[in-house]
CSV table of C-alpha atoms and ligand atoms in Angstrom, one decimal:
chain,number,residue,atom,x,y,z
A,1,MET,CA,-51.6,-210.0,49.7
A,2,SER,CA,-53.4,-210.9,46.6
A,3,LYS,CA,-56.1,-208.5,47.6
A,4,SER,CA,-53.7,-205.5,47.7
A,5,THR,CA,-52.2,-206.3,44.2
A,6,ASP,CA,-55.7,-206.5,42.9
A,7,GLU,CA,-56.3,-203.1,44.3
A,8,GLN,CA,-53.2,-201.8,42.7
A,9,VAL,CA,-54.3,-203.0,39.3
A,10,ASN,CA,-57.7,-201.5,39.8
A,11,ARG,CA,-56.3,-198.2,40.8
A,12,ARG,CA,-54.1,-198.1,37.8
A,13,ASP,CA,-56.9,-199.2,35.5
A,14,PHE,CA,-59.1,-196.5,37.0
A,15,MET,CA,-56.6,-193.8,36.3
A,16,LYS,CA,-56.1,-195.1,32.8
A,17,THR,CA,-59.8,-195.0,32.1
A,18,ALA,CA,-60.2,-191.6,33.7
A,19,ILE,CA,-57.4,-190.1,31.7
A,20,ILE,CA,-58.8,-191.6,28.4
A,21,ALA,CA,-62.3,-190.5,29.3
A,22,ILE,CA,-61.3,-186.9,30.2
A,23,GLY,CA,-59.1,-186.8,27.1
A,24,GLY,CA,-62.0,-188.1,25.0
A,25,VAL,CA,-64.4,-185.6,26.4
A,26,ILE,CA,-62.1,-182.7,25.8
A,27,GLY,CA,-61.1,-184.0,22.4
A,28,GLY,CA,-64.7,-184.5,21.4
A,29,ALA,CA,-66.0,-181.3,22.9
A,30,ILE,CA,-63.4,-179.2,21.0
A,31,GLY,CA,-62.6,-181.4,18.1
A,32,LEU,CA,-66.2,-181.9,16.8
A,33,PRO,CA,-67.2,-178.2,17.0
A,34,ALA,CA,-63.9,-177.4,15.4
A,35,ILE,CA,-64.9,-179.0,12.1
A,36,PRO,CA,-67.9,-176.7,11.3
A,37,TYR,CA,-65.9,-173.8,12.8
A,38,LEU,CA,-63.1,-174.4,10.3
A,39,ILE,CA,-65.0,-175.2,7.2
A,40,GLY,CA,-67.9,-172.7,7.9
A,41,PRO,CA,-66.7,-169.9,5.6
A,42,ALA,CA,-66.2,-172.3,2.7
A,43,GLN,CA,-69.8,-173.6,3.1
A,44,LYS,CA,-71.3,-170.1,2.8
A,45,GLN,CA,-72.9,-169.7,-0.6
A,46,ASP,CA,-72.2,-166.4,-2.4
A,47,SER,CA,-75.5,-164.6,-2.7
A,48,GLU,CA,-77.1,-164.4,-6.1
A,49,ASP,CA,-78.4,-161.0,-7.2
A,50,TRP,CA,-79.1,-158.9,-10.3
A,51,VAL,CA,-76.4,-156.3,-10.9
A,52,ARG,CA,-77.2,-153.3,-13.0
A,53,LEU,CA,-74.6,-152.8,-15.7
A,54,GLY,CA,-75.8,-149.7,-17.4
A,55,ALA,CA,-77.9,-148.4,-20.3
A,56,VAL,CA,-78.3,-150.9,-23.1
A,57,SER,CA,-77.9,-148.1,-25.6
A,58,LYS,CA,-74.2,-148.0,-24.7
A,59,VAL,CA,-73.7,-151.4,-26.3
A,60,GLU,CA,-72.2,-151.0,-29.7
A,61,LEU,CA,-73.3,-153.2,-32.5
A,62,ASN,CA,-70.9,-156.1,-33.1
A,63,VAL,CA,-68.2,-155.0,-30.7
A,64,PRO,CA,-67.8,-156.4,-27.2
A,65,THR,CA,-68.5,-153.5,-24.9
A,66,LEU,CA,-67.0,-153.4,-21.5
A,67,PHE,CA,-69.2,-152.6,-18.5
A,68,LYS,CA,-67.6,-151.8,-15.2
A,69,THR,CA,-69.5,-151.6,-12.0
A,70,THR,CA,-68.6,-151.9,-8.3
A,71,ILE,CA,-70.6,-154.1,-6.1
A,72,GLU,CA,-70.7,-154.3,-2.3
A,73,THR,CA,-69.5,-157.5,-0.9
A,74,GLN,CA,-69.1,-158.9,2.6
A,75,THR,CA,-66.2,-161.2,3.1
A,76,GLY,CA,-65.8,-162.3,6.7
A,77,TRP,CA,-65.9,-159.2,8.8
A,78,ILE,CA,-65.1,-156.8,6.0
A,79,ASN,CA,-67.5,-154.9,3.8
A,80,ALA,CA,-65.8,-154.0,0.7
A,81,GLU,CA,-66.5,-152.8,-2.9
A,82,GLU,CA,-65.5,-155.2,-5.6
A,83,GLU,CA,-64.9,-154.4,-9.2
A,84,PHE,CA,-67.1,-156.3,-11.5
A,85,SER,CA,-66.5,-156.2,-15.3
A,86,VAL,CA,-68.2,-158.0,-18.1
A,87,TYR,CA,-68.3,-157.7,-21.9
A,88,VAL,CA,-71.6,-157.3,-23.6
A,89,LEU,CA,-72.0,-158.2,-27.3
A,90,THR,CA,-75.0,-157.8,-29.6
A,91,GLU,CA,-75.3,-158.5,-33.3
A,92,ASN,CA,-78.8,-157.3,-33.8
A,93,GLY,CA,-79.5,-154.9,-30.9
A,94,GLN,CA,-82.1,-157.4,-29.6
A,95,ASP,CA,-80.2,-160.4,-28.3
A,96,TYR,CA,-77.2,-160.0,-26.1
A,97,SER,CA,-74.5,-162.2,-24.8
A,98,VAL,CA,-72.9,-161.1,-21.6
A,99,MET,CA,-69.4,-162.6,-21.2
A,100,SER,CA,-67.2,-162.8,-18.1
A,101,ASN,CA,-63.8,-161.2,-18.4
A,102,ILE,CA,-62.3,-164.0,-16.4
A,103,CYS,CA,-60.1,-166.3,-18.4
A,104,THR,CA,-61.4,-169.9,-18.2
A,105,HIS,CA,-57.8,-171.1,-17.9
A,106,LEU,CA,-56.6,-169.9,-14.5
A,107,GLY,CA,-58.6,-166.8,-13.8
A,108,CYS,CA,-56.6,-163.9,-15.2
A,109,ARG,CA,-58.6,-161.0,-16.7
A,110,VAL,CA,-59.0,-161.0,-20.5
A,111,ARG,CA,-59.1,-157.8,-22.5
A,112,TRP,CA,-60.7,-157.0,-25.9
A,113,ILE,CA,-58.1,-155.7,-28.4
A,114,PRO,CA,-60.1,-153.9,-31.1
A,115,ASP,CA,-57.3,-154.0,-33.7
A,116,GLN,CA,-57.1,-157.8,-33.5
A,117,GLU,CA,-60.8,-158.4,-33.1
A,118,SER,CA,-60.1,-160.8,-30.2
A,119,PHE,CA,-59.9,-161.1,-26.5
A,120,PHE,CA,-56.4,-161.6,-25.1
A,121,CYS,CA,-55.3,-163.1,-21.8
A,122,PRO,CA,-51.8,-161.9,-20.8
A,123,CYS,CA,-51.1,-164.8,-18.4
A,124,HIS,CA,-50.5,-167.6,-20.9
A,125,ASN,CA,-51.3,-165.9,-24.2
A,126,ALA,CA,-54.8,-167.2,-24.7
A,127,VAL,CA,-56.9,-165.8,-27.5
A,128,PHE,CA,-60.7,-165.8,-27.6
A,129,ALA,CA,-62.9,-164.9,-30.5
A,130,LYS,CA,-65.5,-162.1,-30.3
A,131,ASP,CA,-68.2,-164.5,-29.2
A,132,GLY,CA,-65.9,-166.0,-26.5
A,133,THR,CA,-64.8,-169.2,-28.2
A,134,VAL,CA,-61.2,-170.3,-27.7
A,135,VAL,CA,-59.0,-169.5,-30.7
A,136,ALA,CA,-55.6,-170.3,-29.2
A,137,GLY,CA,-53.9,-171.1,-25.9
A,138,PRO,CA,-54.7,-173.3,-22.9
A,139,PRO,CA,-58.2,-172.3,-21.9
A,140,PRO,CA,-60.5,-175.4,-21.7
A,141,ARG,CA,-63.8,-173.7,-22.6
A,142,PRO,CA,-65.2,-170.5,-24.0
A,143,LEU,CA,-65.6,-167.4,-21.8
A,144,ASP,CA,-68.4,-167.9,-19.3
A,145,GLN,CA,-71.8,-166.3,-20.1
A,146,PHE,CA,-74.1,-164.6,-17.6
A,147,GLU,CA,-77.9,-164.7,-17.5
A,148,TYR,CA,-79.2,-161.2,-18.3
A,149,LYS,CA,-82.3,-159.1,-18.5
A,150,VAL,CA,-83.2,-155.8,-20.0
A,151,GLU,CA,-85.5,-153.5,-18.1
A,152,ASP,CA,-86.4,-149.9,-18.7
A,153,GLY,CA,-83.4,-149.5,-21.0
A,154,PHE,CA,-81.0,-150.9,-18.6
A,155,ILE,CA,-79.2,-154.2,-18.8
A,156,PHE,CA,-78.8,-156.4,-15.7
A,157,VAL,CA,-76.8,-159.6,-15.1
A,158,LYS,CA,-77.3,-162.3,-12.6
A,159,ARG,CA,-74.3,-162.8,-10.4
A,160,GLY,CA,-73.5,-165.6,-8.1
B,1,MET,CA,-47.5,-208.2,14.9
B,2,ALA,CA,-48.5,-205.1,16.8
B,3,ALA,CA,-46.2,-206.2,19.6
B,4,ASN,CA,-43.4,-206.6,17.2
B,5,LEU,CA,-43.9,-203.1,15.9
B,6,MET,CA,-44.0,-201.7,19.4
B,7,ASN,CA,-40.7,-203.5,20.2
B,8,TRP,CA,-39.2,-202.3,17.0
B,9,LEU,CA,-40.2,-198.7,17.9
B,10,ASP,CA,-39.1,-199.0,21.5
B,11,GLU,CA,-35.7,-200.2,20.5
B,12,ARG,CA,-35.1,-197.0,18.5
B,13,LEU,CA,-37.1,-194.5,20.5
B,14,GLY,CA,-36.9,-195.9,24.0
B,15,TRP,CA,-40.5,-194.6,24.6
B,16,ARG,CA,-41.4,-197.3,27.1
B,17,SER,CA,-39.0,-196.0,29.7
B,18,VAL,CA,-40.4,-192.5,29.1
B,19,TRP,CA,-43.9,-193.8,29.4
B,20,GLU,CA,-43.1,-195.6,32.6
B,21,ALA,CA,-41.3,-192.6,34.1
B,22,ILE,CA,-44.4,-190.4,33.4
B,23,PHE,CA,-47.4,-192.7,33.9
B,24,LEU,CA,-46.2,-195.7,35.9
B,25,ARG,CA,-44.2,-193.9,38.5
B,26,LYS,CA,-44.9,-194.7,42.1
B,27,VAL,CA,-47.0,-192.1,43.9
B,28,PRO,CA,-47.9,-192.0,47.6
B,29,HIS,CA,-51.4,-192.5,48.7
B,30,VAL,CA,-52.8,-189.0,48.2
B,31,ASN,CA,-56.2,-187.3,47.9
B,32,TRP,CA,-58.2,-185.6,45.3
B,33,PHE,CA,-56.6,-182.2,45.9
B,34,TYR,CA,-53.6,-183.7,44.2
B,35,THR,CA,-55.4,-183.7,40.9
B,36,LEU,CA,-55.7,-179.9,40.8
B,37,GLY,CA,-52.3,-179.6,39.0
B,38,SER,CA,-53.4,-182.0,36.4
B,39,ALA,CA,-56.8,-180.3,36.1
B,40,THR,CA,-54.9,-177.0,35.5
B,41,LEU,CA,-52.8,-178.8,32.9
B,42,PHE,CA,-55.8,-180.2,31.0
B,43,LEU,CA,-57.4,-176.8,31.0
B,44,ALA,CA,-54.1,-175.2,29.8
B,45,VAL,CA,-54.2,-177.6,26.8
B,46,THR,CA,-57.8,-176.7,25.9
B,47,GLN,CA,-57.0,-173.1,26.2
B,48,GLY,CA,-54.2,-173.6,23.8
B,49,ILE,CA,-56.4,-175.4,21.3
B,50,THR,CA,-59.3,-173.0,21.4
B,51,GLY,CA,-56.9,-170.1,21.3
B,52,ILE,CA,-55.3,-171.4,18.2
B,53,LEU,CA,-58.7,-171.9,16.6
B,54,LEU,CA,-59.6,-168.2,17.5
B,55,THR,CA,-56.5,-166.9,15.8
B,56,LEU,CA,-57.8,-168.3,12.5
B,57,TYR,CA,-60.3,-165.6,12.4
B,58,TYR,CA,-59.3,-162.9,14.9
B,59,VAL,CA,-57.5,-159.9,13.6
B,60,PRO,CA,-55.5,-157.7,16.0
B,61,ASP,CA,-56.1,-154.4,14.4
B,62,PRO,CA,-58.4,-151.6,15.8
B,63,ALA,CA,-60.2,-151.3,12.5
B,64,HIS,CA,-61.2,-155.0,12.4
B,65,ALA,CA,-60.7,-156.6,15.8
B,66,TYR,CA,-64.2,-156.1,17.2
B,67,ASP,CA,-65.8,-157.0,13.8
B,68,SER,CA,-63.8,-160.2,13.6
B,69,VAL,CA,-64.9,-161.1,17.1
B,70,VAL,CA,-68.5,-160.4,16.3
B,71,TYR,CA,-68.0,-162.5,13.1
B,72,ILE,CA,-66.7,-165.4,15.2
B,73,THR,CA,-69.6,-165.3,17.6
B,74,THR,CA,-72.5,-164.6,15.3
B,75,GLN,CA,-71.5,-165.8,11.8
B,76,LEU,CA,-69.3,-168.9,12.2
B,77,PRO,CA,-70.9,-172.2,13.0
B,78,MET,CA,-69.8,-173.1,16.6
B,79,GLY,CA,-67.8,-169.9,16.8
B,80,TRP,CA,-69.7,-168.8,19.9
B,81,PHE,CA,-68.9,-172.2,21.5
B,82,ILE,CA,-65.1,-172.1,20.7
B,83,ARG,CA,-64.9,-168.5,21.9
B,84,GLY,CA,-67.1,-169.3,25.0
B,85,LEU,CA,-64.8,-172.2,26.0
B,86,HIS,CA,-61.7,-169.9,25.7
B,87,HIS,CA,-63.5,-167.1,27.6
B,88,TRP,CA,-64.7,-169.1,30.5
B,89,GLY,CA,-61.7,-171.3,30.4
B,90,ALA,CA,-59.6,-168.2,31.1
B,91,SER,CA,-61.3,-167.6,34.4
B,92,ALA,CA,-61.3,-171.3,35.4
B,93,MET,CA,-57.6,-171.3,34.6
B,94,VAL,CA,-56.9,-168.7,37.2
B,95,ILE,CA,-59.2,-170.3,39.8
B,96,LEU,CA,-57.6,-173.8,39.3
B,97,THR,CA,-54.1,-172.5,39.3
B,98,VAL,CA,-54.7,-170.7,42.6
B,99,ALA,CA,-56.5,-173.8,44.0
B,100,HIS,CA,-53.5,-175.9,43.1
B,101,LEU,CA,-51.2,-173.4,44.7
B,102,LEU,CA,-53.3,-173.5,47.9
B,103,ARG,CA,-53.1,-177.3,48.1
B,104,VAL,CA,-49.3,-177.2,47.6
B,105,PHE,CA,-49.2,-174.5,50.3
B,106,PHE,CA,-51.4,-176.2,52.9
B,107,LEU,CA,-49.9,-179.6,52.4
B,108,GLY,CA,-46.4,-178.1,52.8
B,109,ALA,CA,-45.4,-179.5,49.4
B,110,TYR,CA,-43.2,-176.4,48.6
B,111,LYS,CA,-40.5,-177.5,51.0
B,112,TYR,CA,-37.1,-179.1,50.3
B,113,PRO,CA,-36.4,-180.5,47.7
B,114,ARG,CA,-39.4,-178.9,45.8
B,115,GLU,CA,-38.4,-175.2,46.1
B,116,ILE,CA,-37.8,-174.8,42.4
B,117,THR,CA,-41.1,-176.5,41.6
B,118,TRP,CA,-42.7,-173.8,43.7
B,119,ILE,CA,-40.7,-171.0,42.2
B,120,THR,CA,-41.5,-172.1,38.6
B,121,GLY,CA,-45.1,-172.4,39.9
B,122,VAL,CA,-45.1,-168.8,41.0
B,123,PHE,CA,-44.0,-167.7,37.6
B,124,LEU,CA,-46.6,-169.9,36.0
B,125,LEU,CA,-49.3,-168.1,38.0
B,126,LEU,CA,-48.0,-164.8,36.8
B,127,ILE,CA,-48.1,-166.1,33.2
B,128,VAL,CA,-51.7,-167.3,33.7
B,129,ILE,CA,-52.6,-163.8,35.0
B,130,GLY,CA,-50.7,-162.2,32.1
B,131,PHE,CA,-52.8,-164.3,29.7
B,132,GLY,CA,-56.0,-163.0,31.3
B,133,PHE,CA,-54.8,-159.4,31.3
B,134,THR,CA,-53.6,-159.3,27.6
B,135,GLY,CA,-56.5,-161.4,26.4
B,136,TYR,CA,-59.1,-159.1,27.9
B,137,LEU,CA,-58.1,-156.3,25.5
B,138,LEU,CA,-58.3,-158.3,22.3
B,139,PRO,CA,-62.1,-158.0,21.6
B,140,TRP,CA,-61.4,-154.2,21.5
B,141,ASP,CA,-64.9,-153.3,22.8
B,142,GLN,CA,-65.7,-150.6,25.4
B,143,LYS,CA,-65.1,-152.9,28.3
B,144,ALA,CA,-61.8,-154.2,26.9
B,145,TYR,CA,-60.6,-150.7,26.1
B,146,TRP,CA,-61.4,-149.1,29.5
B,147,ALA,CA,-60.3,-152.1,31.5
B,148,THR,CA,-56.9,-151.9,29.8
B,149,THR,CA,-56.8,-148.2,30.3
B,150,VAL,CA,-57.3,-148.7,34.0
B,151,GLY,CA,-55.1,-151.8,34.1
B,152,THR,CA,-52.1,-150.1,32.5
B,153,ARG,CA,-52.7,-146.9,34.6
B,154,ILE,CA,-52.1,-149.2,37.6
B,155,ILE,CA,-48.7,-150.0,36.2
B,156,GLY,CA,-48.2,-146.3,36.0
B,157,VAL,CA,-48.4,-145.7,39.8
B,158,ALA,CA,-45.2,-147.7,40.4
B,159,PRO,CA,-42.8,-145.2,42.0
B,160,GLY,CA,-40.1,-143.6,39.8
B,161,ILE,CA,-40.3,-145.7,36.6
B,162,GLY,CA,-44.1,-146.0,36.7
B,163,GLU,CA,-44.7,-143.5,33.9
B,164,TRP,CA,-42.1,-145.2,31.7
B,165,LEU,CA,-43.5,-148.7,32.4
B,166,LEU,CA,-46.9,-147.4,31.4
B,167,ARG,CA,-45.6,-146.2,28.1
B,168,VAL,CA,-43.9,-149.5,27.5
B,169,ALA,CA,-47.0,-151.4,28.3
B,170,ARG,CA,-49.1,-149.2,26.0
B,171,GLY,CA,-46.5,-148.8,23.4
B,172,GLY,CA,-47.0,-145.0,23.7
B,173,SER,CA,-48.8,-142.7,26.0
B,174,GLU,CA,-52.3,-143.7,24.9
B,175,LEU,CA,-54.0,-147.0,24.1
B,176,SER,CA,-53.7,-147.5,20.3
B,177,ALA,CA,-53.1,-149.9,17.5
B,178,VAL,CA,-49.7,-150.4,18.9
B,179,THR,CA,-51.1,-151.5,22.2
B,180,LEU,CA,-53.5,-153.9,20.6
B,181,ALA,CA,-50.8,-155.5,18.5
B,182,ARG,CA,-48.3,-155.9,21.4
B,183,PHE,CA,-51.0,-157.3,23.7
B,184,PHE,CA,-51.9,-159.8,20.9
B,185,GLY,CA,-48.3,-160.8,20.3
B,186,THR,CA,-47.7,-161.2,24.0
B,187,HIS,CA,-50.9,-163.3,24.4
B,188,VAL,CA,-50.2,-165.7,21.5
B,189,TRP,CA,-46.4,-165.8,21.4
B,190,ILE,CA,-44.5,-164.6,24.4
B,191,LEU,CA,-46.8,-166.0,27.1
B,192,PRO,CA,-47.4,-169.4,25.5
B,193,ALA,CA,-43.6,-169.8,24.9
B,194,SER,CA,-42.8,-168.9,28.5
B,195,LEU,CA,-45.6,-171.2,29.8
B,196,LEU,CA,-44.3,-174.2,27.8
B,197,THR,CA,-40.8,-173.6,29.0
B,198,LEU,CA,-41.7,-173.2,32.7
B,199,LEU,CA,-44.3,-176.0,32.5
B,200,GLY,CA,-41.6,-178.3,31.1
B,201,VAL,CA,-39.4,-177.6,34.1
B,202,HIS,CA,-42.3,-177.8,36.5
B,203,LEU,CA,-43.4,-181.2,35.3
B,204,TYR,CA,-39.9,-182.5,34.9
B,205,LEU,CA,-39.4,-181.8,38.6
B,206,VAL,CA,-42.7,-183.3,39.6
B,207,ILE,CA,-41.7,-186.5,37.9
B,208,ARG,CA,-38.0,-186.4,38.9
B,209,ILE,CA,-38.6,-185.7,42.6
B,210,GLY,CA,-41.9,-187.5,42.9
B,211,ILE,CA,-45.0,-186.2,44.5
B,212,SER,CA,-45.0,-185.4,48.2
B,213,ALA,CA,-47.0,-187.5,50.6
B,214,VAL,CA,-49.8,-186.1,52.7
B,215,PRO,CA,-48.1,-184.8,55.9
B,216,GLU,CA,-49.0,-186.7,59.1
B,217,LYS,CA,-50.5,-184.9,62.0
B,218,ASP,CA,-47.5,-185.6,64.3
B,219,GLU,CA,-44.8,-184.7,61.8
C,1,HEM,C1,-50.1,-173.2,34.7
C,1,HEM,C2,-50.2,-173.5,36.0
C,1,HEM,C3,-49.7,-174.8,36.6
C,1,HEM,C4,-49.8,-176.1,36.2
C,1,HEM,C5,-50.4,-176.6,34.8
C,1,HEM,C6,-49.2,-177.0,37.2
C,1,HEM,C7,-49.2,-178.3,37.1
C,1,HEM,C8,-48.7,-179.2,38.1
C,1,HEM,C9,-48.9,-180.6,38.2
C,1,HEM,C10,-49.6,-181.5,37.1
C,1,HEM,C11,-48.4,-181.1,39.3
C,1,HEM,C12,-48.4,-182.5,39.9
C,1,HEM,C13,-49.0,-182.6,41.3
C,1,HEM,C14,-50.4,-182.0,41.4
C,1,HEM,O1,-51.2,-182.1,40.5
C,1,HEM,O2,-50.7,-181.4,42.5
C,1,HEM,C15,-47.8,-179.9,40.0
C,1,HEM,C16,-47.1,-180.0,41.2
C,1,HEM,C17,-46.6,-178.9,41.9
C,1,HEM,N1,-46.9,-177.5,41.6
C,1,HEM,FE1,-47.8,-176.9,40.0
C,1,HEM,N2,-48.8,-176.2,38.2
C,1,HEM,C18,-49.1,-174.9,38.0
C,1,HEM,C19,-48.9,-173.8,38.8
C,1,HEM,C20,-48.3,-173.9,40.1
C,1,HEM,C21,-48.2,-172.8,41.0
C,1,HEM,C22,-48.9,-171.4,40.8
C,1,HEM,C23,-47.5,-173.2,42.1
C,1,HEM,C24,-47.1,-172.5,43.4
C,1,HEM,C25,-46.7,-171.2,43.4
C,1,HEM,C26,-47.2,-174.6,41.8
C,1,HEM,C27,-46.4,-175.4,42.7
C,1,HEM,C28,-46.2,-176.8,42.6
C,1,HEM,C29,-45.5,-177.6,43.5
C,1,HEM,C30,-44.6,-177.1,44.7
C,1,HEM,C31,-45.7,-178.9,43.1
C,1,HEM,C32,-45.1,-180.2,43.7
C,1,HEM,C33,-46.2,-180.7,44.6
C,1,HEM,C34,-45.8,-182.0,45.3
C,1,HEM,O3,-44.7,-182.6,45.0
C,1,HEM,O4,-46.6,-182.5,46.1
C,1,HEM,N3,-47.6,-175.0,40.6
C,1,HEM,N4,-48.0,-178.8,39.3
C,2,FES,S1,-55.0,-167.6,-17.2
C,2,FES,FE1,-55.6,-166.9,-19.1
C,2,FES,S2,-54.3,-168.1,-20.3
C,2,FES,FE2,-53.8,-168.9,-18.4
């Protein structure tokens, strides 16, 4: 009698263990690989490279000059062309400052308004000075600067 | 403390009786073939999980479907593994479902009062096959394209309405973006919803009626 109840309990315990074990194996075998699978694209570093903007001779003295280029990007399974715009400023024709046109507040695009001698951001009315410093509005820091180099009369910036 | 919490929860949810009905129900002394249904069930769950993971990257559009699959297998960490599980799991699913059907058949478990369990089972098998058929097209490579061309052509030979059925299956006269989109929608929405519904009935009946005993030689 007692033997058979023992057996009952063992059977039940066996099933319980088996279900937990199988569940654990399935959960582990899928759950663990799922983590890198899900965060993979976020881990991928954007590649750094030098982007050719154009002839340095196009940069006007003392006026932020807009350079627009398209660059090839690969996002996921799609190869696309992306617009890339920066403002280049020089005061002496020797030293340049290459500024991003991306507002440091929340990422809208800023525009140089010649009449006002300032950059404006339409999203929350930010104003930046010619050199990129914040004059008014919510942006927390000046416009970002890019590393640049001049070679054979062309100006390049480092992106990434 | 923990016991108190459990009691508190049980008073409101009544989960203990549900637990007992599902896991502590009495079963006759059966053999390993009786685990085939549960094996199918476990596998169905893994197919569901890996399938959901695949939809995070897969795109059902002729312009990108193949590239998104290549991206999953070659670019994503563990992507090849998740896709591999889903791919091989699909074949295993058909094999297990049929094996389960055979055990039910040879042990005579389809008889009164389990006819409806059997009938829902037949539809479950059709759904499992439907998953395989619609899923095969999704990578949109040569094999997928021509297999579905042939597969849908087979629908076309049905007498009378065959040609019309073929057009319904393809969403037009040829395989196209429309075909891919409707196969995808069927694969990830229509079939899973049908599977869940029928599986609910199937398992409810298994629990309500109880599992059949192994028939005796002299019965
Ligand atoms: C998605 C596919 C299916 C799943 C997940 C599934 C799941 C299950 C489970 C877990 C059981 C409990 C008993 C056992 O494991 O043998 C069961 C019983 C049963 N299944 Fe299925 N099943 C599926 C397909 C089918 C098919 C294709 C048939 C037959 C056409 C079928 C007919 C039955 C019958 C008649 C029972 C009752 C057996 C008995 O009482 O002894 N099932 N099913
Ligand atoms: S994003 Fe430019 S001011 Fe807010």
